[in-house]
Amino acid sequence: MIQRELIINLVQEKLQDTDCFLVDVTVSKDNNIVVEIDSDSAINIDFCVELSRFLESKLDRDTEDFELEVGSAGLTSPFKVLRQYKKNIGNEVEVLTSDGRKIKGILSAADENSFSVDETKMLKKEGDKRKRPYTETISFEYNQVKYTKYIINIK
């Protein structure tokens, strides 16, 4: 079986000095390899093909047969690594917490331990004549959420 660490090292070697980064690598028992990458700007199909060919050149099919899939993290796929959180600061996200709450708001901060979302709600507080928007910053540790994903707004 091809080792996941080998694939990770090869991908990181190829991504060095680019604005692309590794999101995930899975290797099944029957050597189905799936590599998921992302970028601070954009990923095009040509780069995925280039990475796929690079990996193919470093692996020996005569020694061990494998199936290889290289793709970009989907636009609406849940975030898996810190760099995805950082790249989406300022964007609207949806967070599903471990206790089942869904929060939508603007991703305002992210570090190694936690991230924050600015949630705006229409509330009528004492002294208000009508409902108006109030923003609350909610912080989460990564282990408190099932997923965080980018929300596409079509206006």
Short mmCIF file of N, CA and C in Angstrom, two decimals:
data_model
loop_
_atom_site.label_atom_id
_atom_site.label_comp_id
_atom_site.label_asym_id
_atom_site.label_seq_id
_atom_site.Cartn_x
_atom_site.Cartn_y
_atom_site.Cartn_z
N MET A 1 0.84 -1.19 0.00
CA MET A 1 0.00 0.00 0.00
C MET A 1 0.89 1.25 0.00
N ILE A 2 0.50 2.21 -0.80
CA ILE A 2 1.24 3.46 -0.88
C ILE A 2 0.96 4.26 0.40
N GLN A 3 2.01 4.81 0.99
CA GLN A 3 1.89 5.52 2.25
C GLN A 3 1.41 6.95 2.03
N ARG A 4 0.45 7.37 2.85
CA ARG A 4 -0.11 8.72 2.80
C ARG A 4 0.99 9.77 2.98
N GLU A 5 1.92 9.52 3.89
CA GLU A 5 3.00 10.48 4.17
C GLU A 5 3.85 10.73 2.93
N LEU A 6 4.07 9.68 2.13
CA LEU A 6 4.84 9.84 0.89
C LEU A 6 4.12 10.80 -0.05
N ILE A 7 2.83 10.63 -0.20
CA ILE A 7 2.05 11.50 -1.09
C ILE A 7 2.07 12.94 -0.56
N ILE A 8 1.89 13.10 0.76
CA ILE A 8 1.92 14.44 1.36
C ILE A 8 3.25 15.13 1.07
N ASN A 9 4.35 14.41 1.27
CA ASN A 9 5.68 14.99 1.03
C ASN A 9 5.87 15.37 -0.44
N LEU A 10 5.42 14.52 -1.35
CA LEU A 10 5.55 14.82 -2.77
C LEU A 10 4.71 16.04 -3.17
N VAL A 11 3.48 16.11 -2.66
CA VAL A 11 2.61 17.24 -2.97
C VAL A 11 3.22 18.53 -2.43
N GLN A 12 3.70 18.50 -1.20
CA GLN A 12 4.30 19.70 -0.61
C GLN A 12 5.55 20.13 -1.37
N GLU A 13 6.30 19.17 -1.88
CA GLU A 13 7.47 19.49 -2.70
C GLU A 13 7.04 20.26 -3.95
N LYS A 14 5.98 19.80 -4.61
CA LYS A 14 5.50 20.43 -5.84
C LYS A 14 4.86 21.80 -5.57
N LEU A 15 4.19 21.94 -4.42
CA LEU A 15 3.49 23.18 -4.12
C LEU A 15 4.39 24.27 -3.55
N GLN A 16 5.61 23.88 -3.19
CA GLN A 16 6.56 24.85 -2.64
C GLN A 16 6.74 25.99 -3.64
N ASP A 17 6.82 27.22 -3.15
CA ASP A 17 7.00 28.41 -3.97
C ASP A 17 5.80 28.73 -4.87
N THR A 18 4.61 28.22 -4.50
CA THR A 18 3.38 28.60 -5.19
C THR A 18 2.42 29.15 -4.12
N ASP A 19 1.31 29.71 -4.56
CA ASP A 19 0.31 30.15 -3.57
C ASP A 19 -0.70 29.05 -3.28
N CYS A 20 -0.42 27.84 -3.75
CA CYS A 20 -1.28 26.68 -3.51
C CYS A 20 -0.86 25.98 -2.22
N PHE A 21 -1.82 25.29 -1.62
CA PHE A 21 -1.53 24.54 -0.40
C PHE A 21 -2.35 23.26 -0.35
N LEU A 22 -1.84 22.31 0.40
CA LEU A 22 -2.47 21.00 0.54
C LEU A 22 -3.62 21.10 1.54
N VAL A 23 -4.76 20.56 1.16
CA VAL A 23 -5.92 20.51 2.05
C VAL A 23 -6.05 19.12 2.65
N ASP A 24 -5.99 18.08 1.81
CA ASP A 24 -6.17 16.72 2.31
C ASP A 24 -5.62 15.70 1.33
N VAL A 25 -5.19 14.57 1.88
CA VAL A 25 -4.77 13.42 1.08
C VAL A 25 -5.42 12.19 1.71
N THR A 26 -6.07 11.38 0.88
CA THR A 26 -6.57 10.10 1.36
C THR A 26 -6.00 9.01 0.46
N VAL A 27 -5.64 7.90 1.09
CA VAL A 27 -5.17 6.73 0.36
C VAL A 27 -5.95 5.54 0.90
N SER A 28 -6.75 4.92 0.04
CA SER A 28 -7.55 3.77 0.47
C SER A 28 -6.69 2.51 0.46
N LYS A 29 -7.25 1.44 0.99
CA LYS A 29 -6.53 0.16 1.06
C LYS A 29 -6.16 -0.36 -0.32
N ASP A 30 -6.99 -0.04 -1.32
CA ASP A 30 -6.68 -0.50 -2.68
C ASP A 30 -5.99 0.58 -3.52
N ASN A 31 -5.28 1.48 -2.83
CA ASN A 31 -4.45 2.51 -3.46
C ASN A 31 -5.21 3.49 -4.35
N ASN A 32 -6.41 3.85 -3.94
CA ASN A 32 -7.11 4.97 -4.57
C ASN A 32 -6.65 6.22 -3.84
N ILE A 33 -5.90 7.06 -4.52
CA ILE A 33 -5.29 8.25 -3.91
C ILE A 33 -6.10 9.48 -4.34
N VAL A 34 -6.54 10.26 -3.36
CA VAL A 34 -7.26 11.50 -3.65
C VAL A 34 -6.49 12.64 -2.99
N VAL A 35 -6.08 13.61 -3.81
CA VAL A 35 -5.33 14.77 -3.34
C VAL A 35 -6.22 16.00 -3.53
N GLU A 36 -6.41 16.75 -2.45
CA GLU A 36 -7.23 17.96 -2.50
C GLU A 36 -6.34 19.15 -2.17
N ILE A 37 -6.31 20.14 -3.09
CA ILE A 37 -5.49 21.33 -2.89
C ILE A 37 -6.37 22.58 -2.95
N ASP A 38 -5.82 23.68 -2.49
CA ASP A 38 -6.51 24.96 -2.55
C ASP A 38 -5.45 26.02 -2.83
N SER A 39 -5.89 27.24 -3.01
CA SER A 39 -4.97 28.32 -3.36
C SER A 39 -5.46 29.62 -2.74
N ASP A 40 -4.53 30.52 -2.50
CA ASP A 40 -4.90 31.84 -2.01
C ASP A 40 -5.59 32.66 -3.09
N SER A 41 -5.35 32.31 -4.35
CA SER A 41 -6.00 33.03 -5.45
C SER A 41 -7.01 32.09 -6.13
N ALA A 42 -6.56 31.32 -7.09
CA ALA A 42 -7.46 30.40 -7.80
C ALA A 42 -6.67 29.20 -8.29
N ILE A 43 -7.36 28.10 -8.43
CA ILE A 43 -6.74 26.88 -8.96
C ILE A 43 -7.34 26.63 -10.33
N ASN A 44 -6.49 26.36 -11.30
CA ASN A 44 -7.04 26.00 -12.60
C ASN A 44 -6.76 24.54 -12.89
N ILE A 45 -7.48 24.00 -13.85
CA ILE A 45 -7.37 22.58 -14.18
C ILE A 45 -5.96 22.23 -14.65
N ASP A 46 -5.30 23.16 -15.31
CA ASP A 46 -3.95 22.88 -15.80
C ASP A 46 -2.99 22.60 -14.66
N PHE A 47 -3.15 23.33 -13.54
CA PHE A 47 -2.26 23.09 -12.40
C PHE A 47 -2.56 21.72 -11.78
N CYS A 48 -3.83 21.34 -11.71
CA CYS A 48 -4.18 20.02 -11.18
C CYS A 48 -3.58 18.91 -12.05
N VAL A 49 -3.63 19.10 -13.36
CA VAL A 49 -3.04 18.12 -14.28
C VAL A 49 -1.53 18.06 -14.08
N GLU A 50 -0.91 19.22 -13.94
CA GLU A 50 0.54 19.28 -13.71
C GLU A 50 0.93 18.55 -12.43
N LEU A 51 0.18 18.76 -11.36
CA LEU A 51 0.45 18.08 -10.09
C LEU A 51 0.23 16.58 -10.23
N SER A 52 -0.80 16.19 -10.93
CA SER A 52 -1.09 14.78 -11.15
C SER A 52 0.05 14.10 -11.91
N ARG A 53 0.53 14.75 -12.96
CA ARG A 53 1.65 14.19 -13.75
C ARG A 53 2.93 14.11 -12.91
N PHE A 54 3.14 15.12 -12.07
CA PHE A 54 4.31 15.11 -11.18
C PHE A 54 4.24 13.89 -10.25
N LEU A 55 3.08 13.68 -9.64
CA LEU A 55 2.93 12.53 -8.73
C LEU A 55 3.09 11.21 -9.47
N GLU A 56 2.50 11.12 -10.65
CA GLU A 56 2.64 9.91 -11.47
C GLU A 56 4.11 9.61 -11.76
N SER A 57 4.89 10.65 -12.01
CA SER A 57 6.31 10.46 -12.34
C SER A 57 7.12 9.98 -11.13
N LYS A 58 6.63 10.26 -9.93
CA LYS A 58 7.36 9.89 -8.71
C LYS A 58 6.93 8.54 -8.16
N LEU A 59 5.84 7.99 -8.67
CA LEU A 59 5.34 6.69 -8.19
C LEU A 59 5.54 5.65 -9.28
N ASP A 60 5.78 4.42 -8.88
CA ASP A 60 6.08 3.34 -9.83
C ASP A 60 4.90 2.37 -9.90
N ARG A 61 4.19 2.40 -11.02
CA ARG A 61 3.05 1.50 -11.22
C ARG A 61 3.47 0.04 -11.30
N ASP A 62 4.70 -0.23 -11.70
CA ASP A 62 5.17 -1.61 -11.78
C ASP A 62 5.33 -2.22 -10.39
N THR A 63 5.66 -1.38 -9.42
CA THR A 63 5.81 -1.84 -8.04
C THR A 63 4.45 -1.98 -7.37
N GLU A 64 3.62 -0.96 -7.56
CA GLU A 64 2.32 -0.94 -6.91
C GLU A 64 1.33 -0.14 -7.76
N ASP A 65 0.24 -0.80 -8.16
CA ASP A 65 -0.76 -0.13 -8.99
C ASP A 65 -1.58 0.83 -8.12
N PHE A 66 -2.04 1.92 -8.72
CA PHE A 66 -2.80 2.92 -7.97
C PHE A 66 -3.72 3.68 -8.90
N GLU A 67 -4.71 4.33 -8.31
CA GLU A 67 -5.58 5.25 -9.02
C GLU A 67 -5.37 6.61 -8.37
N LEU A 68 -5.24 7.66 -9.17
CA LEU A 68 -4.90 8.99 -8.66
C LEU A 68 -5.93 10.01 -9.11
N GLU A 69 -6.42 10.80 -8.15
CA GLU A 69 -7.34 11.90 -8.44
C GLU A 69 -6.80 13.15 -7.75
N VAL A 70 -6.58 14.20 -8.52
CA VAL A 70 -6.12 15.48 -7.99
C VAL A 70 -7.17 16.52 -8.31
N GLY A 71 -7.59 17.26 -7.30
CA GLY A 71 -8.61 18.28 -7.52
C GLY A 71 -8.49 19.41 -6.52
N SER A 72 -9.27 20.45 -6.77
CA SER A 72 -9.26 21.59 -5.86
C SER A 72 -10.39 21.42 -4.84
N ALA A 73 -10.21 22.06 -3.70
CA ALA A 73 -11.26 22.05 -2.69
C ALA A 73 -12.47 22.75 -3.28
N GLY A 74 -13.62 22.14 -3.16
CA GLY A 74 -14.83 22.72 -3.71
C GLY A 74 -15.17 24.04 -3.03
N LEU A 75 -15.80 24.92 -3.78
CA LEU A 75 -16.13 26.26 -3.27
C LEU A 75 -17.02 26.18 -2.05
N THR A 76 -17.90 25.18 -2.01
CA THR A 76 -18.81 25.05 -0.87
C THR A 76 -18.43 23.90 0.05
N SER A 77 -17.24 23.35 -0.14
CA SER A 77 -16.77 22.28 0.74
C SER A 77 -16.39 22.84 2.11
N PRO A 78 -16.59 22.06 3.16
CA PRO A 78 -16.18 22.53 4.49
C PRO A 78 -14.67 22.78 4.55
N PHE A 79 -14.28 23.76 5.34
CA PHE A 79 -12.86 24.06 5.53
C PHE A 79 -12.22 22.92 6.31
N LYS A 80 -11.00 22.58 5.93
CA LYS A 80 -10.28 21.50 6.61
C LYS A 80 -8.98 21.96 7.25
N VAL A 81 -8.40 23.05 6.75
CA VAL A 81 -7.12 23.51 7.28
C VAL A 81 -7.18 25.00 7.61
N LEU A 82 -6.32 25.43 8.51
CA LEU A 82 -6.28 26.82 8.98
C LEU A 82 -6.15 27.81 7.83
N ARG A 83 -5.35 27.48 6.84
CA ARG A 83 -5.12 28.42 5.73
C ARG A 83 -6.42 28.72 4.99
N GLN A 84 -7.35 27.77 4.94
CA GLN A 84 -8.64 28.04 4.31
C GLN A 84 -9.44 29.06 5.14
N TYR A 85 -9.35 28.95 6.46
CA TYR A 85 -10.01 29.93 7.32
C TYR A 85 -9.40 31.31 7.08
N LYS A 86 -8.08 31.38 7.08
CA LYS A 86 -7.42 32.68 6.93
C LYS A 86 -7.73 33.31 5.58
N LYS A 87 -7.78 32.52 4.53
CA LYS A 87 -8.05 33.06 3.19
C LYS A 87 -9.48 33.59 3.09
N ASN A 88 -10.38 33.09 3.94
CA ASN A 88 -11.78 33.50 3.87
C ASN A 88 -12.18 34.55 4.90
N ILE A 89 -11.21 35.12 5.61
CA ILE A 89 -11.53 36.22 6.53
C ILE A 89 -12.14 37.35 5.73
N GLY A 90 -13.27 37.84 6.20
CA GLY A 90 -14.01 38.89 5.50
C GLY A 90 -15.14 38.35 4.64
N ASN A 91 -15.19 37.04 4.46
CA ASN A 91 -16.25 36.41 3.67
C ASN A 91 -17.35 35.86 4.57
N GLU A 92 -18.53 35.70 4.00
CA GLU A 92 -19.64 35.12 4.75
C GLU A 92 -19.49 33.61 4.81
N VAL A 93 -19.69 33.05 6.01
CA VAL A 93 -19.56 31.61 6.21
C VAL A 93 -20.76 31.09 6.99
N GLU A 94 -20.93 29.78 6.93
CA GLU A 94 -21.92 29.09 7.74
C GLU A 94 -21.17 28.13 8.64
N VAL A 95 -21.52 28.15 9.92
CA VAL A 95 -20.89 27.28 10.91
C VAL A 95 -21.97 26.38 11.48
N LEU A 96 -21.73 25.09 11.47
CA LEU A 96 -22.60 24.14 12.16
C LEU A 96 -21.85 23.68 13.39
N THR A 97 -22.40 24.01 14.56
CA THR A 97 -21.72 23.66 15.81
C THR A 97 -21.98 22.21 16.17
N SER A 98 -21.18 21.69 17.08
CA SER A 98 -21.33 20.30 17.52
C SER A 98 -22.68 20.06 18.17
N ASP A 99 -23.29 21.11 18.74
CA ASP A 99 -24.60 20.94 19.36
C ASP A 99 -25.75 21.24 18.40
N GLY A 100 -25.46 21.38 17.10
CA GLY A 100 -26.50 21.49 16.08
C GLY A 100 -26.95 22.88 15.70
N ARG A 101 -26.35 23.94 16.26
CA ARG A 101 -26.72 25.30 15.89
C ARG A 101 -26.05 25.70 14.58
N LYS A 102 -26.79 26.44 13.74
CA LYS A 102 -26.22 26.99 12.51
C LYS A 102 -26.09 28.48 12.69
N ILE A 103 -24.89 28.97 12.46
CA ILE A 103 -24.62 30.40 12.57
C ILE A 103 -24.08 30.88 11.23
N LYS A 104 -24.64 31.97 10.73
CA LYS A 104 -24.15 32.59 9.50
C LYS A 104 -23.63 33.96 9.86
N GLY A 105 -22.48 34.29 9.30
CA GLY A 105 -21.90 35.59 9.56
C GLY A 105 -20.60 35.76 8.79
N ILE A 106 -19.91 36.84 9.11
CA ILE A 106 -18.65 37.17 8.44
C ILE A 106 -17.50 36.59 9.28
N LEU A 107 -16.67 35.79 8.64
CA LEU A 107 -15.49 35.25 9.31
C LEU A 107 -14.55 36.43 9.60
N SER A 108 -14.28 36.68 10.88
CA SER A 108 -13.52 37.88 11.23
C SER A 108 -12.11 37.61 11.71
N ALA A 109 -11.82 36.39 12.17
CA ALA A 109 -10.48 36.07 12.66
C ALA A 109 -10.30 34.57 12.68
N ALA A 110 -9.03 34.14 12.59
CA ALA A 110 -8.70 32.71 12.69
C ALA A 110 -7.24 32.58 13.10
N ASP A 111 -7.00 31.68 14.05
CA ASP A 111 -5.63 31.34 14.43
C ASP A 111 -5.57 29.84 14.68
N GLU A 112 -4.48 29.37 15.25
CA GLU A 112 -4.26 27.94 15.42
C GLU A 112 -5.28 27.29 16.35
N ASN A 113 -5.85 28.06 17.29
CA ASN A 113 -6.73 27.49 18.30
C ASN A 113 -8.21 27.73 18.06
N SER A 114 -8.56 28.84 17.41
CA SER A 114 -9.97 29.20 17.29
C SER A 114 -10.20 30.15 16.13
N PHE A 115 -11.49 30.43 15.88
CA PHE A 115 -11.86 31.42 14.87
C PHE A 115 -13.09 32.16 15.35
N SER A 116 -13.36 33.31 14.74
CA SER A 116 -14.49 34.15 15.15
C SER A 116 -15.35 34.51 13.95
N VAL A 117 -16.65 34.59 14.22
CA VAL A 117 -17.63 34.96 13.21
C VAL A 117 -18.46 36.12 13.76
N ASP A 118 -18.64 37.17 12.93
CA ASP A 118 -19.49 38.29 13.30
C ASP A 118 -20.89 38.01 12.76
N GLU A 119 -21.81 37.73 13.68
CA GLU A 119 -23.19 37.42 13.30
C GLU A 119 -24.06 38.66 13.50
N THR A 120 -24.81 39.03 12.47
CA THR A 120 -25.69 40.19 12.55
C THR A 120 -27.14 39.70 12.58
N LYS A 121 -27.88 40.20 13.60
CA LYS A 121 -29.28 39.84 13.76
C LYS A 121 -30.11 41.10 13.83
N MET A 122 -31.35 41.01 13.35
CA MET A 122 -32.29 42.10 13.47
C MET A 122 -33.00 41.95 14.81
N LEU A 123 -32.77 42.90 15.72
CA LEU A 123 -33.34 42.85 17.06
C LEU A 123 -33.99 44.18 17.41
N LYS A 124 -34.98 44.10 18.28
CA LYS A 124 -35.58 45.30 18.82
C LYS A 124 -35.22 45.34 20.30
N LYS A 125 -34.26 46.20 20.63
CA LYS A 125 -33.82 46.34 22.01
C LYS A 125 -34.57 47.49 22.67
N GLU A 126 -34.47 47.55 23.98
CA GLU A 126 -35.15 48.59 24.72
C GLU A 126 -34.72 49.96 24.20
N GLY A 127 -35.70 50.79 23.94
CA GLY A 127 -35.43 52.13 23.42
C GLY A 127 -35.50 52.22 21.90
N ASP A 128 -35.48 51.07 21.22
CA ASP A 128 -35.59 51.06 19.76
C ASP A 128 -37.05 51.14 19.37
N LYS A 129 -37.34 51.89 18.29
CA LYS A 129 -38.71 51.96 17.79
C LYS A 129 -39.04 50.78 16.89
N ARG A 130 -38.02 50.24 16.25
CA ARG A 130 -38.20 49.07 15.38
C ARG A 130 -36.94 48.22 15.43
N LYS A 131 -37.01 47.06 14.81
CA LYS A 131 -35.85 46.18 14.77
C LYS A 131 -34.74 46.84 13.96
N ARG A 132 -33.53 46.63 14.43
CA ARG A 132 -32.37 47.13 13.69
C ARG A 132 -31.24 46.11 13.83
N PRO A 133 -30.25 46.19 12.95
CA PRO A 133 -29.19 45.18 12.98
C PRO A 133 -28.23 45.37 14.16
N TYR A 134 -27.94 44.28 14.83
CA TYR A 134 -26.93 44.25 15.89
C TYR A 134 -25.97 43.12 15.55
N THR A 135 -24.68 43.41 15.70
CA THR A 135 -23.65 42.42 15.38
C THR A 135 -22.99 41.93 16.65
N GLU A 136 -22.85 40.61 16.73
CA GLU A 136 -22.19 39.96 17.86
C GLU A 136 -21.06 39.10 17.32
N THR A 137 -19.89 39.18 17.95
CA THR A 137 -18.77 38.33 17.56
C THR A 137 -18.81 37.06 18.40
N ILE A 138 -18.85 35.93 17.70
CA ILE A 138 -18.90 34.63 18.36
C ILE A 138 -17.60 33.89 18.04
N SER A 139 -16.93 33.40 19.08
CA SER A 139 -15.68 32.66 18.90
C SER A 139 -15.92 31.17 19.08
N PHE A 140 -15.20 30.39 18.29
CA PHE A 140 -15.31 28.94 18.32
C PHE A 140 -13.92 28.31 18.38
N GLU A 141 -13.79 27.26 19.15
CA GLU A 141 -12.62 26.39 19.01
C GLU A 141 -12.97 25.40 17.91
N TYR A 142 -11.99 24.93 17.18
CA TYR A 142 -12.25 24.07 16.03
C TYR A 142 -12.98 22.79 16.43
N ASN A 143 -12.71 22.29 17.63
CA ASN A 143 -13.37 21.04 18.05
C ASN A 143 -14.83 21.26 18.45
N GLN A 144 -15.31 22.50 18.44
CA GLN A 144 -16.70 22.81 18.77
C GLN A 144 -17.60 22.85 17.53
N VAL A 145 -17.02 22.65 16.35
CA VAL A 145 -17.82 22.75 15.13
C VAL A 145 -17.74 21.48 14.30
N LYS A 146 -18.86 21.18 13.64
CA LYS A 146 -18.88 20.05 12.71
C LYS A 146 -18.31 20.48 11.37
N TYR A 147 -18.67 21.72 10.95
CA TYR A 147 -18.09 22.25 9.73
C TYR A 147 -18.22 23.77 9.69
N THR A 148 -17.38 24.35 8.87
CA THR A 148 -17.46 25.76 8.50
C THR A 148 -17.29 25.80 7.00
N LYS A 149 -18.18 26.51 6.31
CA LYS A 149 -18.03 26.59 4.86
C LYS A 149 -18.44 27.96 4.34
N TYR A 150 -17.87 28.29 3.21
CA TYR A 150 -18.10 29.56 2.52
C TYR A 150 -19.53 29.59 1.98
N ILE A 151 -20.18 30.74 2.08
CA ILE A 151 -21.52 30.90 1.53
C ILE A 151 -21.41 31.72 0.25
N ILE A 152 -21.97 31.19 -0.81
CA ILE A 152 -21.98 31.90 -2.09
C ILE A 152 -23.21 32.80 -2.11
N ASN A 153 -23.00 34.09 -2.30
CA ASN A 153 -24.09 35.06 -2.40
C ASN A 153 -24.21 35.52 -3.85
N ILE A 154 -25.35 35.27 -4.44
CA ILE A 154 -25.59 35.73 -5.81
C ILE A 154 -26.54 36.91 -5.71
N LYS A 155 -26.05 38.06 -6.14
CA LYS A 155 -26.87 39.29 -6.03
C LYS A 155 -27.31 39.75 -7.39
#
